[in-house]
Amino acid sequence: MITRAEQTEAQRYAAEMIRRAGITITDAEANSIEIVDFGLSNFEREGIQVLTLVQTERISVKVLVLFPNQTEPEHWHPPVGNDPGKEETVRVISGSVYFFISGEDTLKEGFLVGGKQDVYSMRKEVLMQPCDQITLAPGEKHWFQTRETGAVMYSFSTIARDALDQFTDSNIVRVTEIQD
Ligand code: ZN
């Protein structure tokens, strides 16, 4: 749960980061930025800000914003019907991001939020900086995190069905409740 005031402030800050990264957006788009708390009610630590630019029955283009020291929790994009699941390429526009994927444990700069060992199981650390991009296959578990810089990223993917994403942390609910 987040309050309406928190939502408004987070949208303002996310829009500022997007514009500072050189991406031009309208005020209507700024006001449509989704603030996601994953039902954990602690979005400044575990959360993400999402601006959807394109969403058709086949593709999605989004701008993702992580505030400083914010973490997108570990998840994967499962198959839905005949669709094998979302394939996604994330490209960094500004700031630095640590991506965590399957492979040898090289976690060094990243931190497990609240010491939650079990729900951050991917420990291969990949530092991504502006112009770096990573393609995640359907079903591939991943989480990502920023430090002081925060980050602005593009996400290009096949159709996104965010509400069906699967999370390692069973306490997560993808739909954020806004309290007036
Ligand atoms: Zn993802």
PDB file of C-alpha atoms and ligand atoms in Angstrom:
ATOM      1  CA  MET A   1       0.000   0.000   0.000  1.00  0.00           C
ATOM      2  CA  ILE A   2       1.152   3.519  -0.772  1.00  0.00           C
ATOM      3  CA  THR A   3      -0.621   6.768  -0.054  1.00  0.00           C
ATOM      4  CA  ARG A   4      -1.858   9.126  -2.761  1.00  0.00           C
ATOM      5  CA  ALA A   5       0.685  11.716  -1.570  1.00  0.00           C
ATOM      6  CA  GLU A   6       3.548   9.203  -1.825  1.00  0.00           C
ATOM      7  CA  GLN A   7       2.367   8.253  -5.306  1.00  0.00           C
ATOM      8  CA  THR A   8       2.292  11.894  -6.457  1.00  0.00           C
ATOM      9  CA  GLU A   9       5.731  12.645  -5.048  1.00  0.00           C
ATOM     10  CA  ALA A  10       7.250   9.463  -6.523  1.00  0.00           C
ATOM     11  CA  GLN A  11       5.722  10.247  -9.941  1.00  0.00           C
ATOM     12  CA  ARG A  12       7.217  13.743  -9.804  1.00  0.00           C
ATOM     13  CA  TYR A  13      10.674  12.426  -8.913  1.00  0.00           C
ATOM     14  CA  ALA A  14      10.545   9.628 -11.508  1.00  0.00           C
ATOM     15  CA  ALA A  15       9.495  12.080 -14.241  1.00  0.00           C
ATOM     16  CA  GLU A  16      12.366  14.356 -13.285  1.00  0.00           C
ATOM     17  CA  MET A  17      14.854  11.471 -13.545  1.00  0.00           C
ATOM     18  CA  ILE A  18      13.433  10.428 -16.944  1.00  0.00           C
ATOM     19  CA  ARG A  19      13.678  13.970 -18.309  1.00  0.00           C
ATOM     20  CA  ARG A  20      17.171  14.427 -16.894  1.00  0.00           C
ATOM     21  CA  ALA A  21      18.140  11.232 -18.740  1.00  0.00           C
ATOM     22  CA  GLY A  22      17.161  13.000 -21.965  1.00  0.00           C
ATOM     23  CA  ILE A  23      13.857  11.240 -22.636  1.00  0.00           C
ATOM     24  CA  THR A  24      11.077  13.686 -23.488  1.00  0.00           C
ATOM     25  CA  ILE A  25       7.680  12.856 -21.971  1.00  0.00           C
ATOM     26  CA  THR A  26       4.405  14.739 -21.682  1.00  0.00           C
ATOM     27  CA  ASP A  27       2.856  15.779 -18.382  1.00  0.00           C
ATOM     28  CA  ALA A  28       0.057  13.261 -19.001  1.00  0.00           C
ATOM     29  CA  GLU A  29       2.672  10.529 -19.333  1.00  0.00           C
ATOM     30  CA  ALA A  30       4.400  11.763 -16.172  1.00  0.00           C
ATOM     31  CA  ASN A  31       1.082  11.467 -14.338  1.00  0.00           C
ATOM     32  CA  SER A  32       0.620   7.918 -15.620  1.00  0.00           C
ATOM     33  CA  ILE A  33       3.869   6.598 -14.122  1.00  0.00           C
ATOM     34  CA  GLU A  34       3.025   3.512 -12.120  1.00  0.00           C
ATOM     35  CA  ILE A  35       4.538   3.325  -8.649  1.00  0.00           C
ATOM     36  CA  VAL A  36       4.895  -0.337  -7.758  1.00  0.00           C
ATOM     37  CA  ASP A  37       5.338  -1.495  -4.169  1.00  0.00           C
ATOM     38  CA  PHE A  38       4.797  -5.218  -4.819  1.00  0.00           C
ATOM     39  CA  GLY A  39       2.370  -5.249  -1.900  1.00  0.00           C
ATOM     40  CA  LEU A  40       5.303  -4.946   0.511  1.00  0.00           C
ATOM     41  CA  SER A  41       4.473  -1.330   1.515  1.00  0.00           C
ATOM     42  CA  ASN A  42       8.138  -0.343   1.425  1.00  0.00           C
ATOM     43  CA  PHE A  43       8.478   0.870  -2.169  1.00  0.00           C
ATOM     44  CA  GLU A  44      11.517   3.070  -1.596  1.00  0.00           C
ATOM     45  CA  ARG A  45      13.497  -0.102  -0.847  1.00  0.00           C
ATOM     46  CA  GLU A  46      11.633  -2.768  -2.829  1.00  0.00           C
ATOM     47  CA  GLY A  47       9.755  -1.203  -5.706  1.00  0.00           C
ATOM     48  CA  ILE A  48       9.985   0.288  -9.173  1.00  0.00           C
ATOM     49  CA  GLN A  49       8.495   3.092 -11.247  1.00  0.00           C
ATOM     50  CA  VAL A  50       7.124   2.183 -14.692  1.00  0.00           C
ATOM     51  CA  LEU A  51       6.041   4.378 -17.593  1.00  0.00           C
ATOM     52  CA  THR A  52       4.353   2.364 -20.340  1.00  0.00           C
ATOM     53  CA  LEU A  53       4.910   3.890 -23.797  1.00  0.00           C
ATOM     54  CA  VAL A  54       3.652   1.037 -25.970  1.00  0.00           C
ATOM     55  CA  GLN A  55       1.392  -1.861 -25.011  1.00  0.00           C
ATOM     56  CA  THR A  56      -0.210  -3.852 -27.799  1.00  0.00           C
ATOM     57  CA  GLU A  57      -1.275  -7.487 -28.002  1.00  0.00           C
ATOM     58  CA  ARG A  58       2.283  -8.310 -29.140  1.00  0.00           C
ATOM     59  CA  ILE A  59       4.870  -5.862 -27.777  1.00  0.00           C
ATOM     60  CA  SER A  60       5.596  -3.541 -24.869  1.00  0.00           C
ATOM     61  CA  VAL A  61       7.955  -0.597 -24.495  1.00  0.00           C
ATOM     62  CA  LYS A  62       8.433   0.858 -21.046  1.00  0.00           C
ATOM     63  CA  VAL A  63      10.692   3.280 -19.230  1.00  0.00           C
ATOM     64  CA  LEU A  64      11.790   1.856 -15.887  1.00  0.00           C
ATOM     65  CA  VAL A  65      13.051   4.060 -13.078  1.00  0.00           C
ATOM     66  CA  LEU A  66      14.844   2.861  -9.981  1.00  0.00           C
ATOM     67  CA  PHE A  67      15.398   5.422  -7.260  1.00  0.00           C
ATOM     68  CA  PRO A  68      18.742   5.330  -5.400  1.00  0.00           C
ATOM     69  CA  ASN A  69      19.174   2.060  -3.481  1.00  0.00           C
ATOM     70  CA  GLN A  70      15.866   0.687  -4.747  1.00  0.00           C
ATOM     71  CA  THR A  71      15.467  -2.980  -5.687  1.00  0.00           C
ATOM     72  CA  GLU A  72      13.153  -4.722  -8.128  1.00  0.00           C
ATOM     73  CA  PRO A  73      12.489  -8.053  -6.397  1.00  0.00           C
ATOM     74  CA  GLU A  74      13.447 -11.392  -7.937  1.00  0.00           C
ATOM     75  CA  HIS A  75      10.910 -12.583 -10.475  1.00  0.00           C
ATOM     76  CA  TRP A  76      10.407 -14.344 -13.784  1.00  0.00           C
ATOM     77  CA  HIS A  77       7.958 -14.124 -16.648  1.00  0.00           C
ATOM     78  CA  PRO A  78       6.050 -17.404 -16.929  1.00  0.00           C
ATOM     79  CA  PRO A  79       4.362 -18.940 -19.979  1.00  0.00           C
ATOM     80  CA  VAL A  80       0.774 -17.827 -20.572  1.00  0.00           C
ATOM     81  CA  GLY A  81      -1.323 -20.086 -22.822  1.00  0.00           C
ATOM     82  CA  ASN A  82       0.579 -20.602 -26.081  1.00  0.00           C
ATOM     83  CA  ASP A  83       2.984 -17.769 -25.280  1.00  0.00           C
ATOM     84  CA  PRO A  84       6.296 -19.031 -23.801  1.00  0.00           C
ATOM     85  CA  GLY A  85       6.414 -15.901 -21.606  1.00  0.00           C
ATOM     86  CA  LYS A  86       7.816 -12.418 -21.899  1.00  0.00           C
ATOM     87  CA  GLU A  87      11.229 -12.002 -23.526  1.00  0.00           C
ATOM     88  CA  GLU A  88      12.661  -8.693 -22.408  1.00  0.00           C
ATOM     89  CA  THR A  89      15.645  -6.496 -23.235  1.00  0.00           C
ATOM     90  CA  VAL A  90      16.572  -3.855 -20.690  1.00  0.00           C
ATOM     91  CA  ARG A  91      18.867  -1.023 -21.806  1.00  0.00           C
ATOM     92  CA  VAL A  92      20.361   1.455 -19.369  1.00  0.00           C
ATOM     93  CA  ILE A  93      19.940   5.137 -20.264  1.00  0.00           C
ATOM     94  CA  SER A  94      21.344   6.763 -17.122  1.00  0.00           C
ATOM     95  CA  GLY A  95      22.835   5.655 -13.828  1.00  0.00           C
ATOM     96  CA  SER A  96      24.243   2.244 -12.922  1.00  0.00           C
ATOM     97  CA  VAL A  97      22.276  -0.919 -12.256  1.00  0.00           C
ATOM     98  CA  TYR A  98      23.305  -4.273 -10.862  1.00  0.00           C
ATOM     99  CA  PHE A  99      21.461  -7.150 -12.479  1.00  0.00           C
ATOM    100  CA  PHE A 100      21.372 -10.537 -10.774  1.00  0.00           C
ATOM    101  CA  ILE A 101      20.872 -13.608 -12.893  1.00  0.00           C
ATOM    102  CA  SER A 102      21.573 -17.323 -12.658  1.00  0.00           C
ATOM    103  CA  GLY A 103      25.202 -18.448 -12.576  1.00  0.00           C
ATOM    104  CA  GLU A 104      28.170 -18.409 -10.274  1.00  0.00           C
ATOM    105  CA  ASP A 105      27.691 -16.324  -7.099  1.00  0.00           C
ATOM    106  CA  THR A 106      29.602 -13.075  -7.733  1.00  0.00           C
ATOM    107  CA  LEU A 107      27.443 -10.812  -5.557  1.00  0.00           C
ATOM    108  CA  LYS A 108      29.721  -8.065  -4.312  1.00  0.00           C
ATOM    109  CA  GLU A 109      28.227  -4.579  -4.625  1.00  0.00           C
ATOM    110  CA  GLY A 110      24.629  -5.700  -4.331  1.00  0.00           C
ATOM    111  CA  PHE A 111      22.796  -6.229  -1.068  1.00  0.00           C
ATOM    112  CA  LEU A 112      19.981  -8.540  -0.075  1.00  0.00           C
ATOM    113  CA  VAL A 113      17.142  -6.276   1.040  1.00  0.00           C
ATOM    114  CA  GLY A 114      16.411  -6.811   4.722  1.00  0.00           C
ATOM    115  CA  GLY A 115      18.812  -9.764   4.643  1.00  0.00           C
ATOM    116  CA  LYS A 116      16.154 -11.784   2.795  1.00  0.00           C
ATOM    117  CA  GLN A 117      18.452 -14.611   1.644  1.00  0.00           C
ATOM    118  CA  ASP A 118      15.712 -16.905   0.378  1.00  0.00           C
ATOM    119  CA  VAL A 119      13.935 -14.519  -1.948  1.00  0.00           C
ATOM    120  CA  TYR A 120      17.060 -13.180  -3.661  1.00  0.00           C
ATOM    121  CA  SER A 121      18.466 -16.467  -4.906  1.00  0.00           C
ATOM    122  CA  MET A 122      20.115 -15.298  -8.165  1.00  0.00           C
ATOM    123  CA  ARG A 123      23.597 -14.090  -7.208  1.00  0.00           C
ATOM    124  CA  LYS A 124      25.524 -13.602 -10.446  1.00  0.00           C
ATOM    125  CA  GLU A 125      26.139  -9.852 -10.454  1.00  0.00           C
ATOM    126  CA  VAL A 126      26.270  -7.939 -13.741  1.00  0.00           C
ATOM    127  CA  LEU A 127      27.059  -4.218 -13.588  1.00  0.00           C
ATOM    128  CA  MET A 128      25.177  -2.333 -16.272  1.00  0.00           C
ATOM    129  CA  GLN A 129      25.882   1.260 -17.234  1.00  0.00           C
ATOM    130  CA  PRO A 130      24.488   3.589 -19.908  1.00  0.00           C
ATOM    131  CA  CYS A 131      24.328   1.857 -23.328  1.00  0.00           C
ATOM    132  CA  ASP A 132      24.635  -1.599 -21.742  1.00  0.00           C
ATOM    133  CA  GLN A 133      21.719  -3.920 -22.359  1.00  0.00           C
ATOM    134  CA  ILE A 134      20.687  -7.387 -21.304  1.00  0.00           C
ATOM    135  CA  THR A 135      18.159  -9.776 -22.814  1.00  0.00           C
ATOM    136  CA  LEU A 136      16.229 -12.004 -20.445  1.00  0.00           C
ATOM    137  CA  ALA A 137      14.702 -15.163 -21.856  1.00  0.00           C
ATOM    138  CA  PRO A 138      11.186 -16.207 -20.819  1.00  0.00           C
ATOM    139  CA  GLY A 139      11.263 -17.921 -17.442  1.00  0.00           C
ATOM    140  CA  GLU A 140      14.754 -16.624 -16.548  1.00  0.00           C
ATOM    141  CA  LYS A 141      14.825 -15.457 -12.927  1.00  0.00           C
ATOM    142  CA  HIS A 142      16.247 -11.981 -12.324  1.00  0.00           C
ATOM    143  CA  TRP A 143      16.315  -9.037  -9.951  1.00  0.00           C
ATOM    144  CA  PHE A 144      18.034  -5.682 -10.158  1.00  0.00           C
ATOM    145  CA  GLN A 145      19.151  -2.907  -7.924  1.00  0.00           C
ATOM    146  CA  THR A 146      20.720   0.548  -7.912  1.00  0.00           C
ATOM    147  CA  ARG A 147      23.030   2.296  -5.506  1.00  0.00           C
ATOM    148  CA  GLU A 148      23.441   6.066  -5.094  1.00  0.00           C
ATOM    149  CA  THR A 149      22.863   6.986  -8.750  1.00  0.00           C
ATOM    150  CA  GLY A 150      19.430   5.475  -9.286  1.00  0.00           C
ATOM    151  CA  ALA A 151      18.778   4.541 -12.911  1.00  0.00           C
ATOM    152  CA  VAL A 152      16.588   5.077 -15.929  1.00  0.00           C
ATOM    153  CA  MET A 153      16.181   2.169 -18.344  1.00  0.00           C
ATOM    154  CA  TYR A 154      14.198   1.192 -21.405  1.00  0.00           C
ATOM    155  CA  SER A 155      12.440  -2.156 -21.418  1.00  0.00           C
ATOM    156  CA  PHE A 156      11.597  -3.599 -24.837  1.00  0.00           C
ATOM    157  CA  SER A 157       9.650  -6.826 -24.716  1.00  0.00           C
ATOM    158  CA  THR A 158       7.040  -9.093 -26.091  1.00  0.00           C
ATOM    159  CA  ILE A 159       3.652  -8.481 -24.499  1.00  0.00           C
ATOM    160  CA  ALA A 160       3.929  -7.712 -20.787  1.00  0.00           C
ATOM    161  CA  ARG A 161       1.367  -9.274 -18.491  1.00  0.00           C
ATOM    162  CA  ASP A 162       2.764  -7.800 -15.314  1.00  0.00           C
ATOM    163  CA  ALA A 163      -0.042  -9.105 -13.116  1.00  0.00           C
ATOM    164  CA  LEU A 164       0.989 -12.677 -14.020  1.00  0.00           C
ATOM    165  CA  ASP A 165       4.698 -12.279 -13.236  1.00  0.00           C
ATOM    166  CA  GLN A 166       5.970 -14.755 -10.673  1.00  0.00           C
ATOM    167  CA  PHE A 167       8.027 -13.708  -7.658  1.00  0.00           C
ATOM    168  CA  THR A 168      10.314 -15.712  -5.409  1.00  0.00           C
ATOM    169  CA  ASP A 169       8.951 -13.822  -2.391  1.00  0.00           C
ATOM    170  CA  SER A 170       5.517 -15.306  -1.724  1.00  0.00           C
ATOM    171  CA  ASN A 171       4.479 -12.137   0.144  1.00  0.00           C
ATOM    172  CA  ILE A 172       4.498 -10.172  -3.108  1.00  0.00           C
ATOM    173  CA  VAL A 173       1.325  -8.975  -4.775  1.00  0.00           C
ATOM    174  CA  ARG A 174       1.989  -7.313  -8.137  1.00  0.00           C
ATOM    175  CA  VAL A 175      -0.950  -4.914  -8.030  1.00  0.00           C
ATOM    176  CA  THR A 176      -0.229  -1.885  -5.835  1.00  0.00           C
ATOM    177  CA  GLU A 177      -3.008  -0.543  -3.646  1.00  0.00           C
ATOM    178  CA  ILE A 178      -3.237   3.258  -3.469  1.00  0.00           C
ATOM    179  CA  GLN A 179      -4.765   4.703  -0.330  1.00  0.00           C
ATOM    180  CA  ASP A 180      -6.526   8.079  -0.467  1.00  0.00           C
TER     181      ASP A 180
HETATM  182 ZN    ZN B   1      11.499  -8.858 -15.530  1.00  0.00          ZN
END
